[in-house]
mmCIF file of C-alpha atoms in Angstrom:
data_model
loop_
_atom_site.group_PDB
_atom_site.id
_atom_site.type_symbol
_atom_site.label_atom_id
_atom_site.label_comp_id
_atom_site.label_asym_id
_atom_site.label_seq_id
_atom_site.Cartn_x
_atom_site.Cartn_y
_atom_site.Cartn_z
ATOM 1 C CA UNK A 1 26.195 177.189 94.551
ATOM 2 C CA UNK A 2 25.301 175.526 97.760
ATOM 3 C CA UNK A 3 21.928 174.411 96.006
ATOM 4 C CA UNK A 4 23.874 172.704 93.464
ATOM 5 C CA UNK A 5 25.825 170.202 95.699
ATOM 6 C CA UNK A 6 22.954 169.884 97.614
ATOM 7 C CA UNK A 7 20.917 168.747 94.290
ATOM 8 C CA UNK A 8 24.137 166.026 93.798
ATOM 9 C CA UNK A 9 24.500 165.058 97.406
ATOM 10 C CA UNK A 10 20.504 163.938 97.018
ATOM 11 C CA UNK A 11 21.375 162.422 93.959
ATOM 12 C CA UNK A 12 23.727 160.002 94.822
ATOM 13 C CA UNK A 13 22.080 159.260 97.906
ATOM 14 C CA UNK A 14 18.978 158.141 96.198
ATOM 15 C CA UNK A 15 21.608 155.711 93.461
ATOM 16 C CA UNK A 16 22.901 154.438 96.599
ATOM 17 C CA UNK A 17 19.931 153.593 98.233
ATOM 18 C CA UNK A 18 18.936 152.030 95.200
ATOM 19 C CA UNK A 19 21.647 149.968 94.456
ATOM 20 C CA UNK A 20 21.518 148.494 97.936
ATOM 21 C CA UNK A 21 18.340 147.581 97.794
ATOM 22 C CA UNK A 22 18.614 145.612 94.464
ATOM 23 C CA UNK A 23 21.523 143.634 96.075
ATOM 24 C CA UNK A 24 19.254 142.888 98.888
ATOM 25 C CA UNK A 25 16.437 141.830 96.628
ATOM 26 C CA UNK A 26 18.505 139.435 94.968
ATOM 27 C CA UNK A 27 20.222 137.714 97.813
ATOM 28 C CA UNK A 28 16.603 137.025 98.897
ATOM 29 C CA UNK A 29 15.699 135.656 95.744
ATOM 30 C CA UNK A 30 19.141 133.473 95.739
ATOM 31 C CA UNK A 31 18.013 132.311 99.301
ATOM 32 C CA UNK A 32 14.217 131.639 98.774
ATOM 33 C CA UNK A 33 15.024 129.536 95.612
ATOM 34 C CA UNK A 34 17.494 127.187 97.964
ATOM 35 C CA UNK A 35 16.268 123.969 98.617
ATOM 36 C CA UNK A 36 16.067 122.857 102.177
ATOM 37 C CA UNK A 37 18.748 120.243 101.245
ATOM 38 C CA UNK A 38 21.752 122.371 100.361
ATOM 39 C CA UNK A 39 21.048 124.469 103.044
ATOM 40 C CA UNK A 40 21.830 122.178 105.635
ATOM 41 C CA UNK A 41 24.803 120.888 103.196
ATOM 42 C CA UNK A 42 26.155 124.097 103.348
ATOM 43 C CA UNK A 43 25.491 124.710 107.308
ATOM 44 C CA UNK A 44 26.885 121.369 108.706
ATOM 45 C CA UNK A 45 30.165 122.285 106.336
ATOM 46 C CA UNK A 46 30.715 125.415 108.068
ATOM 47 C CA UNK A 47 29.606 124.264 111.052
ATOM 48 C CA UNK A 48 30.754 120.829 111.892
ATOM 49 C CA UNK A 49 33.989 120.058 112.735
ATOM 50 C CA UNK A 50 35.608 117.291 110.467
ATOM 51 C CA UNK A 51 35.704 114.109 112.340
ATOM 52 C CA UNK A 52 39.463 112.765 113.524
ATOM 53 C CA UNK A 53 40.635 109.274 112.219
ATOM 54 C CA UNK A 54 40.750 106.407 114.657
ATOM 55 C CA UNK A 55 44.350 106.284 116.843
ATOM 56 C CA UNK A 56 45.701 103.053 114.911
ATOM 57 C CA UNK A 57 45.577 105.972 111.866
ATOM 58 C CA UNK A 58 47.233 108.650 113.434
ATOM 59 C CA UNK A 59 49.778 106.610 114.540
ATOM 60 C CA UNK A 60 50.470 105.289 111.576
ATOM 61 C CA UNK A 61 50.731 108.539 109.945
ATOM 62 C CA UNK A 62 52.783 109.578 112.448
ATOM 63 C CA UNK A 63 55.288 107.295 112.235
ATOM 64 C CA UNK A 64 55.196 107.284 108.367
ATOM 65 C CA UNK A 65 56.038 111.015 108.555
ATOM 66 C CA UNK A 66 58.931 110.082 110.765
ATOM 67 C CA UNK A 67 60.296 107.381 108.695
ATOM 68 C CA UNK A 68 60.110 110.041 105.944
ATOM 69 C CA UNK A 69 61.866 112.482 107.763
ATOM 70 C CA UNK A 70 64.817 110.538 108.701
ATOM 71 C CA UNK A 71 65.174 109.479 105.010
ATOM 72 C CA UNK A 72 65.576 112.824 104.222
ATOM 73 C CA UNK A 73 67.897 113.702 106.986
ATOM 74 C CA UNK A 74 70.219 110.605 106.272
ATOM 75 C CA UNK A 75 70.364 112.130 102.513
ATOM 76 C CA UNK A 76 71.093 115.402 103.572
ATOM 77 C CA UNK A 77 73.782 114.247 105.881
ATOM 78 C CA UNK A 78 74.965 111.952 103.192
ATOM 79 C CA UNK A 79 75.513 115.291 100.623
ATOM 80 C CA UNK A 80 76.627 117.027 103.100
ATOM 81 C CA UNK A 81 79.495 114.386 103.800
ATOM 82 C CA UNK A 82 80.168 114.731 100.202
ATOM 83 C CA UNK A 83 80.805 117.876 100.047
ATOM 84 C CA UNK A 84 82.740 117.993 103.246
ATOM 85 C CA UNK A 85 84.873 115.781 101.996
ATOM 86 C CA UNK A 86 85.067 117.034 98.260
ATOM 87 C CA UNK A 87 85.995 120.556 99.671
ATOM 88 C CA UNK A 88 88.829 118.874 101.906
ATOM 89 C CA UNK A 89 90.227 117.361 99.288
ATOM 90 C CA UNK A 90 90.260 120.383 96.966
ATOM 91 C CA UNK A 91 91.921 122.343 100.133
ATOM 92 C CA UNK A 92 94.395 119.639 100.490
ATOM 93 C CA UNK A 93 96.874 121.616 97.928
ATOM 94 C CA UNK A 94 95.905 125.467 99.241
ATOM 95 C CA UNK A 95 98.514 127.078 100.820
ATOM 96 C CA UNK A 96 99.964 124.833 104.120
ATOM 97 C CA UNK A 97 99.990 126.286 107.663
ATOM 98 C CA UNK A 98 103.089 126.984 110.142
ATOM 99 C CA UNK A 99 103.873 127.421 113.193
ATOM 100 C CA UNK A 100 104.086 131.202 112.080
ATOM 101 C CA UNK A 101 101.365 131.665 110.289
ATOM 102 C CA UNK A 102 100.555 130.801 107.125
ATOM 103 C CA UNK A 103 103.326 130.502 104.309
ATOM 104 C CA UNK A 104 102.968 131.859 101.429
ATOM 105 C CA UNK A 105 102.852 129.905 97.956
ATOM 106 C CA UNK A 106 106.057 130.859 96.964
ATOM 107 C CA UNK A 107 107.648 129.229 100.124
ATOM 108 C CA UNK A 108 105.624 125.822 99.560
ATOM 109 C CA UNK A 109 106.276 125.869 95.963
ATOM 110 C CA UNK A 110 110.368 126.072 96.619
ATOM 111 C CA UNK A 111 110.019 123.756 99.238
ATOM 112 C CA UNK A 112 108.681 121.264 97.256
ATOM 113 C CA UNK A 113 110.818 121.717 94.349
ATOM 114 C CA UNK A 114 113.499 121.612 97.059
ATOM 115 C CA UNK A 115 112.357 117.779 97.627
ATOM 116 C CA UNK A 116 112.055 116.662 93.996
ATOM 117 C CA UNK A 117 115.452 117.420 94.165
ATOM 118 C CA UNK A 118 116.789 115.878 97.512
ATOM 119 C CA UNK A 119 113.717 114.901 98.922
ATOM 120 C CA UNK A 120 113.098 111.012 100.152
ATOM 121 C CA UNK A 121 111.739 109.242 96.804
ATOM 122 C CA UNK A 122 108.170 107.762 98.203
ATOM 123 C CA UNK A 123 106.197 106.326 95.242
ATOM 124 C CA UNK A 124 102.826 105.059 94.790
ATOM 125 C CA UNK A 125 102.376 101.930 92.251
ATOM 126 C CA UNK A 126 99.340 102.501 90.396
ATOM 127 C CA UNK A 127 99.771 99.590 88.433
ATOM 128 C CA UNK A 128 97.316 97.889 90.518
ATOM 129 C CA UNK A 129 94.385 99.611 88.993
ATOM 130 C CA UNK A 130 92.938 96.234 87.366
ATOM 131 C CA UNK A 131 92.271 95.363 91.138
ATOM 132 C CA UNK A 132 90.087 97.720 92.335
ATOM 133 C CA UNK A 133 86.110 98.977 91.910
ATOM 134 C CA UNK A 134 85.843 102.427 90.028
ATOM 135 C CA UNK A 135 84.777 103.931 93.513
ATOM 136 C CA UNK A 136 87.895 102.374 95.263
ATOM 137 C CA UNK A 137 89.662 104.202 92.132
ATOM 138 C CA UNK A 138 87.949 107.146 93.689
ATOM 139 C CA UNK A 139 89.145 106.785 97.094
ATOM 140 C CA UNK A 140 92.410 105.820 95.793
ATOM 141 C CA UNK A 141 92.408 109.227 94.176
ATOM 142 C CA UNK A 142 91.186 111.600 97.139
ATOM 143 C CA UNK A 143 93.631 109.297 99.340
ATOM 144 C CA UNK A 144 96.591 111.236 96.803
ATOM 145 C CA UNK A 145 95.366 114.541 97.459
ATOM 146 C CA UNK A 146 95.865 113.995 100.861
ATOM 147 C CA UNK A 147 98.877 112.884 100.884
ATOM 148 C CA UNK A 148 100.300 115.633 98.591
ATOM 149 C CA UNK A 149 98.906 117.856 100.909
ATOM 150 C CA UNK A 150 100.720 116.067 103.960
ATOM 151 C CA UNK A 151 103.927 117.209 101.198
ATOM 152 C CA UNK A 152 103.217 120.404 101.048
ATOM 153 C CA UNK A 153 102.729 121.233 104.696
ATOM 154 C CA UNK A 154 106.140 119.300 105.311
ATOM 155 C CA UNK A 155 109.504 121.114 106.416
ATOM 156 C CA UNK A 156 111.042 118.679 104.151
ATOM 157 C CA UNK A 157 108.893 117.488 101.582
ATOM 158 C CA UNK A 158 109.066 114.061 99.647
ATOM 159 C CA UNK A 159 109.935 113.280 96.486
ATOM 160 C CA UNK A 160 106.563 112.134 95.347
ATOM 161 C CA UNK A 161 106.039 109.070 92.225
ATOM 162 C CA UNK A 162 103.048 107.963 90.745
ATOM 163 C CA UNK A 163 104.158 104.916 88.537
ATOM 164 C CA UNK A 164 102.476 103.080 86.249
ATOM 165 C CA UNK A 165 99.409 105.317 85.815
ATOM 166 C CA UNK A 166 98.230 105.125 82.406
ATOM 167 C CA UNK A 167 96.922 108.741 81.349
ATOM 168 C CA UNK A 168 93.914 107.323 79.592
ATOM 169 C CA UNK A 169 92.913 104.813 82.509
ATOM 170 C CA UNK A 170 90.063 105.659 84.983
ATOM 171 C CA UNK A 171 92.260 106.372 87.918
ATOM 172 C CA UNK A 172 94.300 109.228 86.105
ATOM 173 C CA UNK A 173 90.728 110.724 84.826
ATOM 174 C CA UNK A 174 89.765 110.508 89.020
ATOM 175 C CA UNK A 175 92.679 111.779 90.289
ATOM 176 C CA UNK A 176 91.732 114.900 87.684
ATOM 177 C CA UNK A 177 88.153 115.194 88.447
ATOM 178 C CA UNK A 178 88.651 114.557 92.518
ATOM 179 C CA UNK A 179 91.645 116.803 93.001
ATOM 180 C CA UNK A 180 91.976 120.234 92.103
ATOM 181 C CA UNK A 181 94.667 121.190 90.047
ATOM 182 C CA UNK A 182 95.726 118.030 89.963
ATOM 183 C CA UNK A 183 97.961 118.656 86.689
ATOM 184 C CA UNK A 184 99.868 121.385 88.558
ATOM 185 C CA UNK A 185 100.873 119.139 91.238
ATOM 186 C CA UNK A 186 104.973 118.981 91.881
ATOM 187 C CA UNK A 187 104.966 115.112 91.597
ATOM 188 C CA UNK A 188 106.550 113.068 89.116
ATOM 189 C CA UNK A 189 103.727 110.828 87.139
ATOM 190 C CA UNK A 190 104.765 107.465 84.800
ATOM 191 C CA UNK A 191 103.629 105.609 82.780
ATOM 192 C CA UNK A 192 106.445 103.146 83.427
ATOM 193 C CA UNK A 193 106.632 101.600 87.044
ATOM 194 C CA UNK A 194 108.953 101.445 89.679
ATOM 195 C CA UNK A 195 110.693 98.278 88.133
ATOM 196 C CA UNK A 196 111.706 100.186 84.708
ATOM 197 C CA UNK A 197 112.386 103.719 86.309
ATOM 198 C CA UNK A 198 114.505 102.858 89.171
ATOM 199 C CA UNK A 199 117.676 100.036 89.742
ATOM 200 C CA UNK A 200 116.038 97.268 92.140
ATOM 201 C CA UNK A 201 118.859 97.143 94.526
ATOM 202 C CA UNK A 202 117.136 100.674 95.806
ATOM 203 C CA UNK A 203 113.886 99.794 95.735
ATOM 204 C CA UNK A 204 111.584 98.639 98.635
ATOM 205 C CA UNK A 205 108.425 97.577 98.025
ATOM 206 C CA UNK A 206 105.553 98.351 101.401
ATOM 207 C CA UNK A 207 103.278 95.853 102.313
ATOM 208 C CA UNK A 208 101.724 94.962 105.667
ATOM 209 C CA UNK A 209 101.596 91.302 104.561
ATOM 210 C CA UNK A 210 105.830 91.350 104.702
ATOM 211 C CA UNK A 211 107.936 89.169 107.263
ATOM 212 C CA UNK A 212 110.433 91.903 107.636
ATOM 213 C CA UNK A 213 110.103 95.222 110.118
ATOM 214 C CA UNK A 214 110.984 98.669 108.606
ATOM 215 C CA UNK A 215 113.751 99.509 111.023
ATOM 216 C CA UNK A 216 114.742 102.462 109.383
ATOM 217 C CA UNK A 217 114.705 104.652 105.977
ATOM 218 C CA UNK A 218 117.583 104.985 104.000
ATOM 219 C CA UNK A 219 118.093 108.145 101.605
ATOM 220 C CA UNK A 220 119.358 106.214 98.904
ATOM 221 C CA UNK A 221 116.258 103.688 98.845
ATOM 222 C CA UNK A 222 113.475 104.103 97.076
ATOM 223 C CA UNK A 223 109.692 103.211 99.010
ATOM 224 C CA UNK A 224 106.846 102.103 97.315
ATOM 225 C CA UNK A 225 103.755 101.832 98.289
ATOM 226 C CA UNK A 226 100.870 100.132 96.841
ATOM 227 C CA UNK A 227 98.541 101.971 94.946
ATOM 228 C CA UNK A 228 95.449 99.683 96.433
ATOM 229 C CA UNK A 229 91.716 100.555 97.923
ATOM 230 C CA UNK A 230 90.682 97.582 99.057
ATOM 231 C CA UNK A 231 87.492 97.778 101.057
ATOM 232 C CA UNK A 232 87.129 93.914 100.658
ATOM 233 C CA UNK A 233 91.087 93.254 101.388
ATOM 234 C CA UNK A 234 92.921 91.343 98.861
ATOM 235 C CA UNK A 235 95.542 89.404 100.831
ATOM 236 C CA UNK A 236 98.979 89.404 99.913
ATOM 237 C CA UNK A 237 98.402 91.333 96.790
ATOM 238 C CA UNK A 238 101.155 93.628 96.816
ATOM 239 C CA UNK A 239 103.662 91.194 98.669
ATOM 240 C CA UNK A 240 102.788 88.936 95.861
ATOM 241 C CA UNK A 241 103.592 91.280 93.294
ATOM 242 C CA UNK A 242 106.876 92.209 95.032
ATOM 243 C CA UNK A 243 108.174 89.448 95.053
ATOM 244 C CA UNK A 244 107.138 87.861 91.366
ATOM 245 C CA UNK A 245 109.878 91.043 90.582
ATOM 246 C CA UNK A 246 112.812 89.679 93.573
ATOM 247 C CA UNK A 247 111.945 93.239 95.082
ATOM 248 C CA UNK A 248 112.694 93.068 98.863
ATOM 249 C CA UNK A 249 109.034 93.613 101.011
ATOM 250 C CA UNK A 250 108.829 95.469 104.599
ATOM 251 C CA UNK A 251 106.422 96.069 106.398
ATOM 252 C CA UNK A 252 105.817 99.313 109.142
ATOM 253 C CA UNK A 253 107.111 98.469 112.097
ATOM 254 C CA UNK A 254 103.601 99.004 113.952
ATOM 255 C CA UNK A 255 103.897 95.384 116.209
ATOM 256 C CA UNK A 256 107.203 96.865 117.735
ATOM 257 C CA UNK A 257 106.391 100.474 118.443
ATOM 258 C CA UNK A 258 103.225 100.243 119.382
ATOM 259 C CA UNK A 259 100.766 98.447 121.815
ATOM 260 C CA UNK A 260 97.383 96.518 121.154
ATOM 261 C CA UNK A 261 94.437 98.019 123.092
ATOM 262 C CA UNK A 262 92.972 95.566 124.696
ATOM 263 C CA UNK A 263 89.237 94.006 123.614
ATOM 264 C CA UNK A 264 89.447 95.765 120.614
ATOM 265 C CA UNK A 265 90.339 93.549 116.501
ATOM 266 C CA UNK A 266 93.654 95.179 115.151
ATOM 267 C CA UNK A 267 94.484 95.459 111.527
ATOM 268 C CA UNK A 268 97.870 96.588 109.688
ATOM 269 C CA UNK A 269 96.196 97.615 106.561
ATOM 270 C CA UNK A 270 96.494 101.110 106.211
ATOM 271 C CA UNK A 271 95.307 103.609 103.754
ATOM 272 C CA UNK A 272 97.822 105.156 101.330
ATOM 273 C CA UNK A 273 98.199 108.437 102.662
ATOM 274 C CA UNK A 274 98.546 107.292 106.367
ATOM 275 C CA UNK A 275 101.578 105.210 105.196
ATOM 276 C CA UNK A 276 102.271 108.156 103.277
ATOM 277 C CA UNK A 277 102.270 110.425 106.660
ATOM 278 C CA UNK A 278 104.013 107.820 108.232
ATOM 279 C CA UNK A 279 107.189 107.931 106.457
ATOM 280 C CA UNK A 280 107.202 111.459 105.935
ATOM 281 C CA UNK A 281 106.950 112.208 109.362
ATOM 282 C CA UNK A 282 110.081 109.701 110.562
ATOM 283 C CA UNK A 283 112.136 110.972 107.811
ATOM 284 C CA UNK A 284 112.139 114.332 109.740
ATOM 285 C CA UNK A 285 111.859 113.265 113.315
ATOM 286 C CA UNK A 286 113.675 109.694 113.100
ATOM 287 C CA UNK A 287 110.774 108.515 115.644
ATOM 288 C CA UNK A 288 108.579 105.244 115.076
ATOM 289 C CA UNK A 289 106.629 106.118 117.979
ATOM 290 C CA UNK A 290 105.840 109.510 117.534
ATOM 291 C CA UNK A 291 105.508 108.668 113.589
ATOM 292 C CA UNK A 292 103.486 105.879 113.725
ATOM 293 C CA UNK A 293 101.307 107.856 116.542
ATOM 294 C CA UNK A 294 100.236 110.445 113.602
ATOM 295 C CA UNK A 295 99.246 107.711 110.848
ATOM 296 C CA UNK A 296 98.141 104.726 112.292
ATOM 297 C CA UNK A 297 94.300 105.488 113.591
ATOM 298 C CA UNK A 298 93.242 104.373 116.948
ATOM 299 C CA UNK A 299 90.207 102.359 115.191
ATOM 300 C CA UNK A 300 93.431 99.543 114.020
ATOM 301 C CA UNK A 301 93.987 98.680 117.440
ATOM 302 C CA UNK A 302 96.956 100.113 118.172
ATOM 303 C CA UNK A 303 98.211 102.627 120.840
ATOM 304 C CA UNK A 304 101.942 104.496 120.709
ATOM 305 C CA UNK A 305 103.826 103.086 123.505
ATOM 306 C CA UNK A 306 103.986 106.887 124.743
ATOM 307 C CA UNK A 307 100.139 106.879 125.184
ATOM 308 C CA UNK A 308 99.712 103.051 126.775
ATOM 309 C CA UNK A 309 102.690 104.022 129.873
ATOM 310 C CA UNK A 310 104.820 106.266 131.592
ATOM 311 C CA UNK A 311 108.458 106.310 130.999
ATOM 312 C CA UNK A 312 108.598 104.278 134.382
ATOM 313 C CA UNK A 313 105.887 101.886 133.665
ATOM 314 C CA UNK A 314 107.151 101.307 130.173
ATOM 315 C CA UNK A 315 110.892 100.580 131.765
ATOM 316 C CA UNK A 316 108.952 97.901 134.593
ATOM 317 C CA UNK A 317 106.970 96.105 131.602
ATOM 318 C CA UNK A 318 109.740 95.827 129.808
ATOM 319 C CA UNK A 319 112.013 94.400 132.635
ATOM 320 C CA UNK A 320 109.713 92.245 133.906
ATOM 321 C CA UNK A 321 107.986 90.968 130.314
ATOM 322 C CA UNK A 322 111.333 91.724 128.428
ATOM 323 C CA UNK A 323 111.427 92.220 124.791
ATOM 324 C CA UNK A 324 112.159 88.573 123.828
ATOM 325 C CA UNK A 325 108.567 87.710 124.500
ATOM 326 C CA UNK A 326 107.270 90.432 121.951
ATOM 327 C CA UNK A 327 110.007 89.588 119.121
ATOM 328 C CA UNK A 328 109.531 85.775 119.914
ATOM 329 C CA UNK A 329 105.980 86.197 119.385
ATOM 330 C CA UNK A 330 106.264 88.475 115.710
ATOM 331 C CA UNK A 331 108.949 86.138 114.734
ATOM 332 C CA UNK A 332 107.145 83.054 115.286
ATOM 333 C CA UNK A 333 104.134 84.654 113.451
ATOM 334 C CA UNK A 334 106.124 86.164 110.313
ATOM 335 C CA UNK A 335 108.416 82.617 109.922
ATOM 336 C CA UNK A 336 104.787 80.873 109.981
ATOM 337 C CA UNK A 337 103.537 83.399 107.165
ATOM 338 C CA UNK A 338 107.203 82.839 105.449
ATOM 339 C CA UNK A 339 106.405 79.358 105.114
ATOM 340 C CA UNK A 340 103.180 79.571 104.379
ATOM 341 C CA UNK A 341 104.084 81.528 101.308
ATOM 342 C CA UNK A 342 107.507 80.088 100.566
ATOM 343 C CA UNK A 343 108.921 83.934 100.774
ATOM 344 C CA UNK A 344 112.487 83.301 102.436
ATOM 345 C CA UNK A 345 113.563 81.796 99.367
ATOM 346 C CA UNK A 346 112.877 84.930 97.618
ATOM 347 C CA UNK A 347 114.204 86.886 100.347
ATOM 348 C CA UNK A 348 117.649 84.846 99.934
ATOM 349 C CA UNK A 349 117.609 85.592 96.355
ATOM 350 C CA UNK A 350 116.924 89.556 96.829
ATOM 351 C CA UNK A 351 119.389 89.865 99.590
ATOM 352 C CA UNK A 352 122.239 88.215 97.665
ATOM 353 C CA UNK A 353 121.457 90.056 94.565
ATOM 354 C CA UNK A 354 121.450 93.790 96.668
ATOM 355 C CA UNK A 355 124.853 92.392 97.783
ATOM 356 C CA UNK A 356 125.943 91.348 94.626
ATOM 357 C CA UNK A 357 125.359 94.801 93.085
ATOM 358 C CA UNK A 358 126.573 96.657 95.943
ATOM 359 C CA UNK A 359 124.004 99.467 97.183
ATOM 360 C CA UNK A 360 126.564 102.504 98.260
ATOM 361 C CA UNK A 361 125.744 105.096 95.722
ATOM 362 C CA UNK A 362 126.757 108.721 95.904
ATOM 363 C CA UNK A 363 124.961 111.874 95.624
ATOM 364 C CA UNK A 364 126.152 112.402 91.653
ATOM 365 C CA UNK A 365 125.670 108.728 90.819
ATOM 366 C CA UNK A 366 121.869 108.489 92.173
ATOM 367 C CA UNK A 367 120.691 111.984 90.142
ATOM 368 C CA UNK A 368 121.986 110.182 87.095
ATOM 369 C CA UNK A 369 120.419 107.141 87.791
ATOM 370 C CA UNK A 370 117.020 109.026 88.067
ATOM 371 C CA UNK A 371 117.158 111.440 84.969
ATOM 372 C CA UNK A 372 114.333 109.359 82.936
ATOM 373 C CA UNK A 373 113.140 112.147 81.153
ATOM 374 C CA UNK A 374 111.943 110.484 78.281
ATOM 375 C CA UNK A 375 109.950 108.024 80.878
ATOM 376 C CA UNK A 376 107.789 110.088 82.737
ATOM 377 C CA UNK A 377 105.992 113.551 82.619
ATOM 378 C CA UNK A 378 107.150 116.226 85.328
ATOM 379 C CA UNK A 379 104.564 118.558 86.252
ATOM 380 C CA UNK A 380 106.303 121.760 86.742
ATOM 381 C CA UNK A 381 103.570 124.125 87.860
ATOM 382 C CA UNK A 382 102.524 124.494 91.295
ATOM 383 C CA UNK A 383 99.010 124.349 92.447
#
């Protein structure tokens, strides 16, 4: 037995031994037939180090690879941004926070069926389509999720309009497409505008290009505000368009609540929803100050008078400065724009016709007034 493996131990040994030695013969061969050429081909490859370009070229590779890189960061930013704010919008009509915690959908559904029924009518005229870019119809649309959101999340919600959108139009098709259940929402949408749906000794029409102050907002009015992205602004457009239809214009009253920060351009053009917000937010705390504080961003030039003094230093400026400065100043300005534009005939003319007509309505009188059922879809599902 032990003979036997010994015979196969030998065996393979001796096929070992003679494989090797074929492998060896032939590498030999391989190398002996080599020219002296590709021999030192092959030994400066291995051996030599490649040779480094000249500075000028690294540099400029260098800062090629960081021009690339920023590209690339600036378009992933740039989605990211996107997103961000596609997601925000979409969140706009989940359920809204409170000081308790958050309510539940029920709650914000009743709420704002609550204020279809005696909420402040706020509409937004999107008749004014024609004027804007399909990505300020965009905006214009993302700008309405917001502000329904602002609705939802109020104590006392708004009565919310959309007049004059046309269901086949390009805005309707963005407000689908950029806001998420956007045919659920508990808004009123027409077809008709303002003008046909409501009498226009209630209506108001918003426009920061008006001679008169908002002083206050009257439950029985009806706001509008114009349904306009403008990111080139159109001047007077919906002051213009206010008052081709004798509708009485106002404007927020931002020059007499608030302060101008010095060194800095102002502007009273504001976006939809922060007018929106802006209303919504006096209806429930009858404040301009503290109102206008929430909507009107810092970036306009403005300041609440809250956040530019102290009770104390607010009473001194006022006593020594007074108020008639201020109101001499934003009168002077508004009668130059009123002539300018030739408004305060129109203003005559609207004012005589509200007191023609006679504005006091009651409770019973205004529902009937506004059941234009045949005029307008009601969206009766909440989001």
């Amino acid at each position: 037995m032990e003979s036997a493996v010994t015979e196969r131990d030998e065996s393979g040994c001796e096929k070992t031994s003679e494989l090797a030695i074929q492998i060896y013969d032939s590498s030999n061969n391989q190398h002996s037939e080599m020219g002296n050429s590709e021999k030192e081909t092959i030994y400066m490859a291995t051996t030599q180090k490649e040779k480094r370009p000249p500075r000028s070229e690294r540099k400029r590779r260098r800062h090629e690879e960081l021009l690339l890189r920023k590209r690339e960061n600036r378009k992933k930013k740039k989605m990211e941004m996107k997103e961000r704010k596609r997601e925000h919008a979409e969140t706009q009509s989940d359920d809204a926070n409170s000081k308790a915690g958050m309510r539940s959908r029920e709650e914000v559904r009743q709420r704002c069926e609550e204020g279809m029924k005696t909420g402040q009518i706020i509409c937004i005229d999107c008749s004014l389509e024609h004027l804007m870019s399909s990505k300020e119809k965009g905006k214009l649309a993302m700008q309405v999720g917001r502000l329904y959101g602002s609705n939802r999340r109020a104590d006392k919600p708004a009565h919310i309009y959309l007049t004059g959108l046309k269901k086949g139009g390009q805005l309707y098709q963005e407000m689908v497409n950029k806001n998420s259940g956007f045919e659920n929402y508990l808004i009123d949408v027409a077809e008709k505008t303002h003008v046909e749906l409501f009498p226009m000794d209630r209506i108001v029409y918003l426009s920061p290009d008006s001679c008169i102050p908002l002083d206050d907002i009257d439950q029985e009015k009806v706001y509008v505000i114009g349904g306009l992205v403008d990111e080139g602004i159109k001047k007077n457009a919906t002051q213009d368009r206010a008052l081709e239809a004798h509708i009485p214009t106002a404007r927020l009253p931002i020059q007499e609540h608030m302060t101008r920060q010095d060194g800095m351009p102002t502007s009273l053009v504001l976006a939809v929803n922060q007018v929106f917000d802006i209303l919504l937010n006096f209806t429930q705390t009858r404040d301009w100050s503290r109102a206008l504080a929430v909507g009107v961003p810092r970036r306009k030039g403005f300041i609440a008078h809250s956040n530019a003094f102290s009770n104390d230093q607010r009473e001194d400026h006022n006593n020594t400065h007074g108020n008639e400065h201020i109101n001499a100043h934003s009168n002077e300005k508004s009668n130059k724009h009123c002539k300018a534009h030739g408004n305060k005939e129109s203003y005559t003319h609207s004012n005589e016709k509200m007191a023609e007509g006679g504005i006091s309505r009651t409770g019973s009188e205004s529902e009937s007034n506004l059941t234009h059922s045949s005029m307008y879809s009601r969206h009766s599902q909440a989001s």
